[in-house]
């Protein structure tokens, strides 16, 4: 990212400040148990409010739906790959896994959707950075793991991907695969310097996906999936689901309309799913929506 900005603005001096967040540091507990919003974003946001850095690059999916006062998402990039990848030494796809196979994954969303199609699987918690997760698979702890395709691709592990799970089985997390560039709200110089990174279609899709998430009050800690896409005519399609953690119940639906209606469509789809059983599911895991 620093390289891309430097290339676009040769006269700018771009300095990289690497910060670690609570989400990077606590690697021995499932994200759902660490809890709290902004696990991967807070430290970076504080650095911007303190004027220590001018912008922060996040995975959009790590960003809470509410941005702190004084900060904005200045640009959302093209989605690298929204999907979830199946990685395994011995099996080519989920349907090839033997009965009771051990699958490692870090998220309730993946757990629920895997169990919906294969209730026999043993889903095991798996956290850590991508290298650690692949090392645990290679050490034989699991028959397969499922993790974001974008994370694997960005870190050069694309060849480890056996299949991308189809969206009919696995809806991604809100914003998965896109990056969000956050900066101070009034910083006109930075806002215009990062404008070139902005993907118009993805920005609209993110509005719908984040409106959906805002309405169901979830983060990547709850079994919720959503995927929105804008076509060449500016029409948006949204697919979303709310699942029980055991995958036994999945409320799923879709919505279509003009891109200008992205937020309203996302919110309405959330309400439809909450009314169709989603509210009850979230209540069971302690969330009132
Ligand atoms: N929950 C952690 C996280 N946040 C962003 C990514 C990479 C994918 C992306 O940038 O959307 C990952 C890893 C994963 O889910 O496997």
PDB file of C-alpha atoms and ligand atoms in Angstrom:
ATOM      1  CA  UNK A   1       0.000   0.000   0.000  1.00  0.00           C
ATOM      2  CA  UNK A   2       2.831   2.401   0.881  1.00  0.00           C
ATOM      3  CA  UNK A   3       4.348   1.532  -2.519  1.00  0.00           C
ATOM      4  CA  UNK A   4       1.073   2.251  -4.329  1.00  0.00           C
ATOM      5  CA  UNK A   5       0.751   5.666  -2.671  1.00  0.00           C
ATOM      6  CA  UNK A   6       4.384   6.521  -3.424  1.00  0.00           C
ATOM      7  CA  UNK A   7       3.913   5.545  -7.072  1.00  0.00           C
ATOM      8  CA  UNK A   8       0.789   7.712  -7.399  1.00  0.00           C
ATOM      9  CA  UNK A   9       2.380  10.661  -5.575  1.00  0.00           C
ATOM     10  CA  UNK A  10       6.143  10.555  -6.350  1.00  0.00           C
ATOM     11  CA  UNK A  11       6.782  13.803  -4.474  1.00  0.00           C
ATOM     12  CA  UNK A  12       5.161  12.521  -1.256  1.00  0.00           C
ATOM     13  CA  UNK A  13       7.294  11.074   1.474  1.00  0.00           C
ATOM     14  CA  UNK A  14       5.527   7.917   2.693  1.00  0.00           C
ATOM     15  CA  UNK A  15       6.672   6.489   6.003  1.00  0.00           C
ATOM     16  CA  UNK A  16       5.470   3.137   7.275  1.00  0.00           C
ATOM     17  CA  UNK A  17       4.618   2.816  10.975  1.00  0.00           C
ATOM     18  CA  UNK A  18       3.872  -0.777  11.901  1.00  0.00           C
ATOM     19  CA  UNK A  19       1.562  -1.040  14.881  1.00  0.00           C
ATOM     20  CA  UNK A  20       0.185  -4.148  16.524  1.00  0.00           C
ATOM     21  CA  UNK A  21      -3.346  -4.352  17.846  1.00  0.00           C
ATOM     22  CA  UNK A  22      -4.973  -6.369  20.614  1.00  0.00           C
ATOM     23  CA  UNK A  23      -6.314  -8.705  17.909  1.00  0.00           C
ATOM     24  CA  UNK A  24      -2.751  -9.350  16.690  1.00  0.00           C
ATOM     25  CA  UNK A  25      -1.407  -9.890  20.199  1.00  0.00           C
ATOM     26  CA  UNK A  26      -3.965 -12.254  21.725  1.00  0.00           C
ATOM     27  CA  UNK A  27      -3.594 -15.347  19.585  1.00  0.00           C
ATOM     28  CA  UNK A  28      -4.566 -18.105  21.992  1.00  0.00           C
ATOM     29  CA  UNK A  29      -8.284 -17.311  22.300  1.00  0.00           C
ATOM     30  CA  UNK A  30     -11.092 -17.411  19.748  1.00  0.00           C
ATOM     31  CA  UNK A  31     -12.040 -13.899  18.592  1.00  0.00           C
ATOM     32  CA  UNK A  32     -15.603 -14.455  19.809  1.00  0.00           C
ATOM     33  CA  UNK A  33     -14.242 -14.936  23.359  1.00  0.00           C
ATOM     34  CA  UNK A  34     -11.882 -11.940  23.401  1.00  0.00           C
ATOM     35  CA  UNK A  35     -14.895  -9.815  22.467  1.00  0.00           C
ATOM     36  CA  UNK A  36     -15.021  -6.048  22.245  1.00  0.00           C
ATOM     37  CA  UNK A  37     -15.256  -4.021  19.082  1.00  0.00           C
ATOM     38  CA  UNK A  38     -12.297  -2.706  17.159  1.00  0.00           C
ATOM     39  CA  UNK A  39      -9.872  -5.452  18.186  1.00  0.00           C
ATOM     40  CA  UNK A  40      -7.801  -4.878  15.054  1.00  0.00           C
ATOM     41  CA  UNK A  41      -8.388  -1.127  14.706  1.00  0.00           C
ATOM     42  CA  UNK A  42      -8.287   0.763  18.040  1.00  0.00           C
ATOM     43  CA  UNK A  43      -4.540   1.276  18.373  1.00  0.00           C
ATOM     44  CA  UNK A  44      -4.314   2.540  14.785  1.00  0.00           C
ATOM     45  CA  UNK A  45      -7.224   4.927  15.324  1.00  0.00           C
ATOM     46  CA  UNK A  46      -5.647   6.335  18.470  1.00  0.00           C
ATOM     47  CA  UNK A  47      -2.412   6.950  16.549  1.00  0.00           C
ATOM     48  CA  UNK A  48      -4.355   9.033  13.990  1.00  0.00           C
ATOM     49  CA  UNK A  49      -6.188  10.991  16.688  1.00  0.00           C
ATOM     50  CA  UNK A  50      -2.788  11.625  18.336  1.00  0.00           C
ATOM     51  CA  UNK A  51      -1.364  12.860  15.003  1.00  0.00           C
ATOM     52  CA  UNK A  52       1.288  10.148  15.155  1.00  0.00           C
ATOM     53  CA  UNK A  53       0.167   8.783  11.770  1.00  0.00           C
ATOM     54  CA  UNK A  54      -2.010  10.263   8.992  1.00  0.00           C
ATOM     55  CA  UNK A  55      -3.791   7.214   7.686  1.00  0.00           C
ATOM     56  CA  UNK A  56      -4.393   3.579   8.558  1.00  0.00           C
ATOM     57  CA  UNK A  57      -4.868   0.604   6.258  1.00  0.00           C
ATOM     58  CA  UNK A  58      -7.291  -2.003   7.587  1.00  0.00           C
ATOM     59  CA  UNK A  59      -9.030  -5.061   6.277  1.00  0.00           C
ATOM     60  CA  UNK A  60     -12.527  -3.633   5.848  1.00  0.00           C
ATOM     61  CA  UNK A  61     -13.920  -6.687   7.587  1.00  0.00           C
ATOM     62  CA  UNK A  62     -12.048  -5.805  10.789  1.00  0.00           C
ATOM     63  CA  UNK A  63     -13.665  -2.358  10.979  1.00  0.00           C
ATOM     64  CA  UNK A  64     -16.557  -1.862  13.397  1.00  0.00           C
ATOM     65  CA  UNK A  65     -19.662  -0.380  11.759  1.00  0.00           C
ATOM     66  CA  UNK A  66     -19.260   2.848  13.730  1.00  0.00           C
ATOM     67  CA  UNK A  67     -16.103   4.857  13.046  1.00  0.00           C
ATOM     68  CA  UNK A  68     -14.909   6.977  16.044  1.00  0.00           C
ATOM     69  CA  UNK A  69     -15.636  10.724  16.080  1.00  0.00           C
ATOM     70  CA  UNK A  70     -13.013  12.667  14.150  1.00  0.00           C
ATOM     71  CA  UNK A  71     -12.155   9.793  11.782  1.00  0.00           C
ATOM     72  CA  UNK A  72     -13.616   8.581   8.477  1.00  0.00           C
ATOM     73  CA  UNK A  73     -13.154   5.756   6.004  1.00  0.00           C
ATOM     74  CA  UNK A  74     -11.572   7.826   3.231  1.00  0.00           C
ATOM     75  CA  UNK A  75     -11.380   5.043   0.639  1.00  0.00           C
ATOM     76  CA  UNK A  76     -12.449   1.445   0.129  1.00  0.00           C
ATOM     77  CA  UNK A  77     -10.411  -0.535  -2.379  1.00  0.00           C
ATOM     78  CA  UNK A  78     -11.306  -3.135  -4.978  1.00  0.00           C
ATOM     79  CA  UNK A  79     -12.055  -6.509  -3.464  1.00  0.00           C
ATOM     80  CA  UNK A  80      -9.131  -8.877  -3.969  1.00  0.00           C
ATOM     81  CA  UNK A  81     -11.248 -12.000  -3.359  1.00  0.00           C
ATOM     82  CA  UNK A  82     -14.335 -11.996  -1.165  1.00  0.00           C
ATOM     83  CA  UNK A  83     -14.367 -15.761  -0.686  1.00  0.00           C
ATOM     84  CA  UNK A  84     -13.327 -18.284   1.946  1.00  0.00           C
ATOM     85  CA  UNK A  85     -10.698 -20.818   0.940  1.00  0.00           C
ATOM     86  CA  UNK A  86     -10.529 -24.547   1.640  1.00  0.00           C
ATOM     87  CA  UNK A  87      -6.944 -25.609   2.342  1.00  0.00           C
ATOM     88  CA  UNK A  88      -5.949 -29.237   2.853  1.00  0.00           C
ATOM     89  CA  UNK A  89      -3.081 -31.629   2.143  1.00  0.00           C
ATOM     90  CA  UNK A  90      -5.253 -34.637   1.331  1.00  0.00           C
ATOM     91  CA  UNK A  91      -8.672 -33.409   0.231  1.00  0.00           C
ATOM     92  CA  UNK A  92      -9.707 -31.233  -2.705  1.00  0.00           C
ATOM     93  CA  UNK A  93     -13.001 -29.945  -1.321  1.00  0.00           C
ATOM     94  CA  UNK A  94     -15.375 -30.081   1.646  1.00  0.00           C
ATOM     95  CA  UNK A  95     -17.402 -32.900   0.050  1.00  0.00           C
ATOM     96  CA  UNK A  96     -14.287 -35.118  -0.089  1.00  0.00           C
ATOM     97  CA  UNK A  97     -13.672 -34.945   3.667  1.00  0.00           C
ATOM     98  CA  UNK A  98     -14.250 -38.248   5.508  1.00  0.00           C
ATOM     99  CA  UNK A  99     -16.986 -38.451   8.133  1.00  0.00           C
ATOM    100  CA  UNK A 100     -15.975 -36.672  11.338  1.00  0.00           C
ATOM    101  CA  UNK A 101     -12.965 -34.929   9.751  1.00  0.00           C
ATOM    102  CA  UNK A 102     -11.302 -32.166  11.801  1.00  0.00           C
ATOM    103  CA  UNK A 103     -11.612 -28.719  10.244  1.00  0.00           C
ATOM    104  CA  UNK A 104      -9.878 -25.706  11.770  1.00  0.00           C
ATOM    105  CA  UNK A 105     -11.458 -22.284  11.490  1.00  0.00           C
ATOM    106  CA  UNK A 106     -11.380 -19.054  13.411  1.00  0.00           C
ATOM    107  CA  UNK A 107     -14.951 -17.944  12.982  1.00  0.00           C
ATOM    108  CA  UNK A 108     -18.487 -18.810  14.067  1.00  0.00           C
ATOM    109  CA  UNK A 109     -19.678 -17.786  10.610  1.00  0.00           C
ATOM    110  CA  UNK A 110     -17.514 -20.456   8.950  1.00  0.00           C
ATOM    111  CA  UNK A 111     -18.307 -23.043  11.623  1.00  0.00           C
ATOM    112  CA  UNK A 112     -22.062 -22.596  11.201  1.00  0.00           C
ATOM    113  CA  UNK A 113     -22.033 -22.721   7.407  1.00  0.00           C
ATOM    114  CA  UNK A 114     -19.711 -25.763   7.314  1.00  0.00           C
ATOM    115  CA  UNK A 115     -21.917 -27.625   9.797  1.00  0.00           C
ATOM    116  CA  UNK A 116     -25.005 -26.725   7.761  1.00  0.00           C
ATOM    117  CA  UNK A 117     -23.713 -28.775   4.807  1.00  0.00           C
ATOM    118  CA  UNK A 118     -21.658 -31.315   6.818  1.00  0.00           C
ATOM    119  CA  UNK A 119     -23.061 -31.740  10.353  1.00  0.00           C
ATOM    120  CA  UNK A 120     -20.658 -34.653  10.943  1.00  0.00           C
ATOM    121  CA  UNK A 121     -17.516 -32.486  10.801  1.00  0.00           C
ATOM    122  CA  UNK A 122     -15.506 -31.712  13.925  1.00  0.00           C
ATOM    123  CA  UNK A 123     -14.904 -27.967  13.865  1.00  0.00           C
ATOM    124  CA  UNK A 124     -11.820 -26.968  15.874  1.00  0.00           C
ATOM    125  CA  UNK A 125     -10.806 -23.466  16.934  1.00  0.00           C
ATOM    126  CA  UNK A 126      -7.887 -22.095  14.980  1.00  0.00           C
ATOM    127  CA  UNK A 127      -6.425 -18.639  15.485  1.00  0.00           C
ATOM    128  CA  UNK A 128      -3.154 -16.937  14.802  1.00  0.00           C
ATOM    129  CA  UNK A 129      -1.798 -15.243  11.737  1.00  0.00           C
ATOM    130  CA  UNK A 130      -1.989 -16.960   8.373  1.00  0.00           C
ATOM    131  CA  UNK A 131       1.503 -18.500   8.701  1.00  0.00           C
ATOM    132  CA  UNK A 132       0.640 -20.026  12.068  1.00  0.00           C
ATOM    133  CA  UNK A 133      -2.630 -21.413  10.757  1.00  0.00           C
ATOM    134  CA  UNK A 134      -0.926 -23.057   7.777  1.00  0.00           C
ATOM    135  CA  UNK A 135       1.799 -24.444  10.056  1.00  0.00           C
ATOM    136  CA  UNK A 136      -0.828 -26.038  12.319  1.00  0.00           C
ATOM    137  CA  UNK A 137      -2.458 -27.646   9.274  1.00  0.00           C
ATOM    138  CA  UNK A 138       0.938 -28.887   8.066  1.00  0.00           C
ATOM    139  CA  UNK A 139       1.692 -30.302  11.531  1.00  0.00           C
ATOM    140  CA  UNK A 140      -1.356 -32.532  11.129  1.00  0.00           C
ATOM    141  CA  UNK A 141      -3.620 -30.878  13.685  1.00  0.00           C
ATOM    142  CA  UNK A 142      -6.476 -30.735  11.174  1.00  0.00           C
ATOM    143  CA  UNK A 143      -7.647 -32.474   7.999  1.00  0.00           C
ATOM    144  CA  UNK A 144      -8.402 -29.065   6.490  1.00  0.00           C
ATOM    145  CA  UNK A 145      -8.675 -25.392   7.394  1.00  0.00           C
ATOM    146  CA  UNK A 146     -10.909 -22.621   6.072  1.00  0.00           C
ATOM    147  CA  UNK A 147      -9.701 -19.020   6.010  1.00  0.00           C
ATOM    148  CA  UNK A 148     -10.114 -15.865   3.957  1.00  0.00           C
ATOM    149  CA  UNK A 149      -8.828 -16.276   0.392  1.00  0.00           C
ATOM    150  CA  UNK A 150      -7.761 -12.616   0.386  1.00  0.00           C
ATOM    151  CA  UNK A 151      -5.446 -13.110   3.366  1.00  0.00           C
ATOM    152  CA  UNK A 152      -3.768 -16.073   1.642  1.00  0.00           C
ATOM    153  CA  UNK A 153      -3.424 -14.214  -1.660  1.00  0.00           C
ATOM    154  CA  UNK A 154      -2.028 -11.043  -0.072  1.00  0.00           C
ATOM    155  CA  UNK A 155       0.643 -13.027   1.739  1.00  0.00           C
ATOM    156  CA  UNK A 156       1.632 -15.081  -1.314  1.00  0.00           C
ATOM    157  CA  UNK A 157      -0.017 -18.375  -0.318  1.00  0.00           C
ATOM    158  CA  UNK A 158      -2.486 -18.521  -3.206  1.00  0.00           C
ATOM    159  CA  UNK A 159      -1.168 -21.930  -4.332  1.00  0.00           C
ATOM    160  CA  UNK A 160      -2.307 -23.452  -1.027  1.00  0.00           C
ATOM    161  CA  UNK A 161      -5.958 -22.815  -1.943  1.00  0.00           C
ATOM    162  CA  UNK A 162      -7.701 -26.064  -3.003  1.00  0.00           C
ATOM    163  CA  UNK A 163     -11.094 -24.447  -3.676  1.00  0.00           C
ATOM    164  CA  UNK A 164     -12.930 -21.270  -2.890  1.00  0.00           C
ATOM    165  CA  UNK A 165     -16.142 -22.313  -1.129  1.00  0.00           C
ATOM    166  CA  UNK A 166     -19.143 -21.405  -3.309  1.00  0.00           C
ATOM    167  CA  UNK A 167     -21.321 -18.575  -2.033  1.00  0.00           C
ATOM    168  CA  UNK A 168     -24.313 -20.932  -2.010  1.00  0.00           C
ATOM    169  CA  UNK A 169     -22.555 -22.683   0.903  1.00  0.00           C
ATOM    170  CA  UNK A 170     -20.393 -19.970   2.445  1.00  0.00           C
ATOM    171  CA  UNK A 171     -21.303 -16.278   2.535  1.00  0.00           C
ATOM    172  CA  UNK A 172     -18.292 -14.133   3.444  1.00  0.00           C
ATOM    173  CA  UNK A 173     -17.894 -11.697   6.325  1.00  0.00           C
ATOM    174  CA  UNK A 174     -18.912  -8.083   5.774  1.00  0.00           C
ATOM    175  CA  UNK A 175     -16.298  -6.382   3.598  1.00  0.00           C
ATOM    176  CA  UNK A 176     -14.112  -9.468   3.288  1.00  0.00           C
ATOM    177  CA  UNK A 177     -11.338  -9.032   0.747  1.00  0.00           C
ATOM    178  CA  UNK A 178     -11.445  -5.231   0.544  1.00  0.00           C
ATOM    179  CA  UNK A 179      -9.158  -2.772   2.317  1.00  0.00           C
ATOM    180  CA  UNK A 180     -10.354   0.365   4.090  1.00  0.00           C
ATOM    181  CA  UNK A 181      -8.156   3.442   4.332  1.00  0.00           C
ATOM    182  CA  UNK A 182      -9.081   5.430   7.421  1.00  0.00           C
ATOM    183  CA  UNK A 183      -7.966   8.994   8.113  1.00  0.00           C
ATOM    184  CA  UNK A 184      -8.894  12.126  10.096  1.00  0.00           C
ATOM    185  CA  UNK A 185     -12.279  13.519   9.033  1.00  0.00           C
ATOM    186  CA  UNK A 186     -11.092  17.008   8.090  1.00  0.00           C
ATOM    187  CA  UNK A 187      -7.791  16.040   6.506  1.00  0.00           C
ATOM    188  CA  UNK A 188      -8.426  17.267   2.939  1.00  0.00           C
ATOM    189  CA  UNK A 189      -4.848  16.609   1.787  1.00  0.00           C
ATOM    190  CA  UNK A 190      -4.925  12.951   2.825  1.00  0.00           C
ATOM    191  CA  UNK A 191      -8.490  12.458   1.600  1.00  0.00           C
ATOM    192  CA  UNK A 192      -7.573  13.646  -1.872  1.00  0.00           C
ATOM    193  CA  UNK A 193      -4.259  11.751  -1.867  1.00  0.00           C
ATOM    194  CA  UNK A 194      -6.048   8.422  -1.273  1.00  0.00           C
ATOM    195  CA  UNK A 195      -8.957   9.069  -3.652  1.00  0.00           C
ATOM    196  CA  UNK A 196      -7.195   7.045  -6.388  1.00  0.00           C
ATOM    197  CA  UNK A 197      -7.508   3.910  -4.228  1.00  0.00           C
ATOM    198  CA  UNK A 198     -11.285   4.123  -4.073  1.00  0.00           C
ATOM    199  CA  UNK A 199     -13.398   1.516  -5.920  1.00  0.00           C
ATOM    200  CA  UNK A 200     -16.848   2.993  -6.583  1.00  0.00           C
ATOM    201  CA  UNK A 201     -18.698  -0.332  -6.861  1.00  0.00           C
ATOM    202  CA  UNK A 202     -17.080  -1.765  -3.755  1.00  0.00           C
ATOM    203  CA  UNK A 203     -17.825   1.453  -1.839  1.00  0.00           C
ATOM    204  CA  UNK A 204     -21.526   1.018  -2.650  1.00  0.00           C
ATOM    205  CA  UNK A 205     -21.403  -2.713  -1.840  1.00  0.00           C
ATOM    206  CA  UNK A 206     -19.738  -1.902   1.487  1.00  0.00           C
ATOM    207  CA  UNK A 207     -22.501   0.592   2.328  1.00  0.00           C
ATOM    208  CA  UNK A 208     -25.076  -2.171   1.924  1.00  0.00           C
ATOM    209  CA  UNK A 209     -23.061  -4.796   3.782  1.00  0.00           C
ATOM    210  CA  UNK A 210     -22.217  -2.472   6.660  1.00  0.00           C
ATOM    211  CA  UNK A 211     -25.814  -1.233   6.943  1.00  0.00           C
ATOM    212  CA  UNK A 212     -26.856  -4.891   7.208  1.00  0.00           C
ATOM    213  CA  UNK A 213     -24.285  -5.523   9.942  1.00  0.00           C
ATOM    214  CA  UNK A 214     -25.197  -2.323  11.802  1.00  0.00           C
ATOM    215  CA  UNK A 215     -28.815  -3.465  11.958  1.00  0.00           C
ATOM    216  CA  UNK A 216     -27.974  -6.956  13.246  1.00  0.00           C
ATOM    217  CA  UNK A 217     -25.407  -5.513  15.674  1.00  0.00           C
ATOM    218  CA  UNK A 218     -22.748  -8.051  14.884  1.00  0.00           C
ATOM    219  CA  UNK A 219     -19.048  -8.219  14.166  1.00  0.00           C
ATOM    220  CA  UNK A 220     -17.053 -11.124  12.768  1.00  0.00           C
ATOM    221  CA  UNK A 221     -17.886 -12.655  16.175  1.00  0.00           C
ATOM    222  CA  UNK A 222     -21.381 -13.723  15.175  1.00  0.00           C
ATOM    223  CA  UNK A 223     -22.557 -16.240  12.559  1.00  0.00           C
ATOM    224  CA  UNK A 224     -23.617 -13.666   9.979  1.00  0.00           C
ATOM    225  CA  UNK A 225     -22.580 -13.573   6.329  1.00  0.00           C
ATOM    226  CA  UNK A 226     -23.307 -11.021   3.637  1.00  0.00           C
ATOM    227  CA  UNK A 227     -22.165 -10.355   0.103  1.00  0.00           C
ATOM    228  CA  UNK A 228     -23.136  -7.389  -2.076  1.00  0.00           C
ATOM    229  CA  UNK A 229     -22.150  -6.699  -5.659  1.00  0.00           C
ATOM    230  CA  UNK A 230     -22.829  -3.772  -7.988  1.00  0.00           C
ATOM    231  CA  UNK A 231     -23.202  -4.487 -11.733  1.00  0.00           C
ATOM    232  CA  UNK A 232     -22.242  -2.323 -14.723  1.00  0.00           C
ATOM    233  CA  UNK A 233     -25.650  -0.573 -14.611  1.00  0.00           C
ATOM    234  CA  UNK A 234     -25.235   0.429 -10.981  1.00  0.00           C
ATOM    235  CA  UNK A 235     -27.728  -2.176  -9.740  1.00  0.00           C
ATOM    236  CA  UNK A 236     -26.886  -3.817  -6.427  1.00  0.00           C
ATOM    237  CA  UNK A 237     -27.551  -7.428  -5.355  1.00  0.00           C
ATOM    238  CA  UNK A 238     -27.187  -8.448  -1.727  1.00  0.00           C
ATOM    239  CA  UNK A 239     -27.116 -11.993  -0.288  1.00  0.00           C
ATOM    240  CA  UNK A 240     -27.186 -12.407   3.465  1.00  0.00           C
ATOM    241  CA  UNK A 241     -27.642 -15.025   6.167  1.00  0.00           C
ATOM    242  CA  UNK A 242     -27.881 -15.379   9.942  1.00  0.00           C
ATOM    243  CA  UNK A 243     -27.080 -18.873  11.267  1.00  0.00           C
ATOM    244  CA  UNK A 244     -27.269 -20.689  14.559  1.00  0.00           C
ATOM    245  CA  UNK A 245     -23.787 -21.677  15.770  1.00  0.00           C
ATOM    246  CA  UNK A 246     -24.506 -25.389  15.160  1.00  0.00           C
ATOM    247  CA  UNK A 247     -25.570 -24.663  11.576  1.00  0.00           C
ATOM    248  CA  UNK A 248     -28.954 -26.324  12.150  1.00  0.00           C
ATOM    249  CA  UNK A 249     -30.878 -23.152  11.289  1.00  0.00           C
ATOM    250  CA  UNK A 250     -29.896 -20.703   8.574  1.00  0.00           C
ATOM    251  CA  UNK A 251     -32.063 -17.693   7.687  1.00  0.00           C
ATOM    252  CA  UNK A 252     -31.003 -16.567   4.258  1.00  0.00           C
ATOM    253  CA  UNK A 253     -32.405 -14.133   1.713  1.00  0.00           C
ATOM    254  CA  UNK A 254     -31.408 -11.597  -0.928  1.00  0.00           C
ATOM    255  CA  UNK A 255     -32.314  -8.107  -2.116  1.00  0.00           C
ATOM    256  CA  UNK A 256     -31.877  -6.161  -5.340  1.00  0.00           C
ATOM    257  CA  UNK A 257     -32.233  -2.524  -6.329  1.00  0.00           C
ATOM    258  CA  UNK A 258     -30.526   0.684  -7.354  1.00  0.00           C
ATOM    259  CA  UNK A 259     -27.041   1.298  -5.947  1.00  0.00           C
ATOM    260  CA  UNK A 260     -28.271   4.614  -4.499  1.00  0.00           C
ATOM    261  CA  UNK A 261     -30.501   2.536  -2.204  1.00  0.00           C
ATOM    262  CA  UNK A 262     -27.577   0.430  -0.879  1.00  0.00           C
ATOM    263  CA  UNK A 263     -27.959   1.370   2.798  1.00  0.00           C
ATOM    264  CA  UNK A 264     -31.744   1.109   2.855  1.00  0.00           C
ATOM    265  CA  UNK A 265     -31.617  -2.271   1.076  1.00  0.00           C
ATOM    266  CA  UNK A 266     -29.012  -3.594   3.534  1.00  0.00           C
ATOM    267  CA  UNK A 267     -31.040  -2.462   6.525  1.00  0.00           C
ATOM    268  CA  UNK A 268     -34.285  -3.882   5.097  1.00  0.00           C
ATOM    269  CA  UNK A 269     -32.614  -7.235   4.386  1.00  0.00           C
ATOM    270  CA  UNK A 270     -31.368  -7.337   7.990  1.00  0.00           C
ATOM    271  CA  UNK A 271     -34.878  -6.670   9.252  1.00  0.00           C
ATOM    272  CA  UNK A 272     -36.311  -9.369   7.002  1.00  0.00           C
ATOM    273  CA  UNK A 273     -33.821 -11.931   8.343  1.00  0.00           C
ATOM    274  CA  UNK A 274     -34.277 -10.843  11.968  1.00  0.00           C
ATOM    275  CA  UNK A 275     -38.050 -11.323  11.588  1.00  0.00           C
ATOM    276  CA  UNK A 276     -37.590 -14.663   9.820  1.00  0.00           C
ATOM    277  CA  UNK A 277     -35.877 -16.246  12.847  1.00  0.00           C
ATOM    278  CA  UNK A 278     -32.585 -14.338  13.003  1.00  0.00           C
ATOM    279  CA  UNK A 279     -33.599 -12.379  16.105  1.00  0.00           C
ATOM    280  CA  UNK A 280     -34.222 -15.587  18.000  1.00  0.00           C
ATOM    281  CA  UNK A 281     -30.865 -17.027  16.911  1.00  0.00           C
ATOM    282  CA  UNK A 282     -28.978 -13.905  18.017  1.00  0.00           C
ATOM    283  CA  UNK A 283     -30.843 -13.870  21.335  1.00  0.00           C
ATOM    284  CA  UNK A 284     -29.577 -17.396  22.033  1.00  0.00           C
ATOM    285  CA  UNK A 285     -25.988 -16.179  21.675  1.00  0.00           C
ATOM    286  CA  UNK A 286     -26.690 -13.157  23.865  1.00  0.00           C
ATOM    287  CA  UNK A 287     -27.302 -10.409  21.289  1.00  0.00           C
ATOM    288  CA  UNK A 288     -30.490  -8.304  21.257  1.00  0.00           C
ATOM    289  CA  UNK A 289     -31.293  -6.819  17.853  1.00  0.00           C
TER     290      UNK A 289
HETATM  291  N1  LIG B   1     -10.431 -12.119  11.125  1.00  0.00           N
HETATM  292  C1  LIG B   1      -9.092 -11.781  10.820  1.00  0.00           C
HETATM  293  C2  LIG B   1      -8.889 -11.317   9.413  1.00  0.00           C
HETATM  294  N2  LIG B   1      -9.150 -10.050   9.062  1.00  0.00           N
HETATM  295  C3  LIG B   1      -8.874  -9.905   7.733  1.00  0.00           C
HETATM  296  C4  LIG B   1      -8.430 -11.109   7.250  1.00  0.00           C
HETATM  297  C5  LIG B   1      -7.975 -11.320   5.856  1.00  0.00           C
HETATM  298  C6  LIG B   1      -9.073 -11.197   4.832  1.00  0.00           C
HETATM  299  C7  LIG B   1      -9.452  -9.794   4.472  1.00  0.00           C
HETATM  300  O1  LIG B   1      -8.573  -8.916   4.406  1.00  0.00           O
HETATM  301  O2  LIG B   1     -10.639  -9.558   4.229  1.00  0.00           O
HETATM  302  C8  LIG B   1      -8.423 -12.029   8.303  1.00  0.00           C
HETATM  303  C9  LIG B   1      -8.000 -13.433   8.242  1.00  0.00           C
HETATM  304  C10 LIG B   1      -9.093 -14.435   7.982  1.00  0.00           C
HETATM  305  O3  LIG B   1     -10.274 -14.161   8.206  1.00  0.00           O
HETATM  306  O4  LIG B   1      -8.768 -15.574   7.587  1.00  0.00           O
END
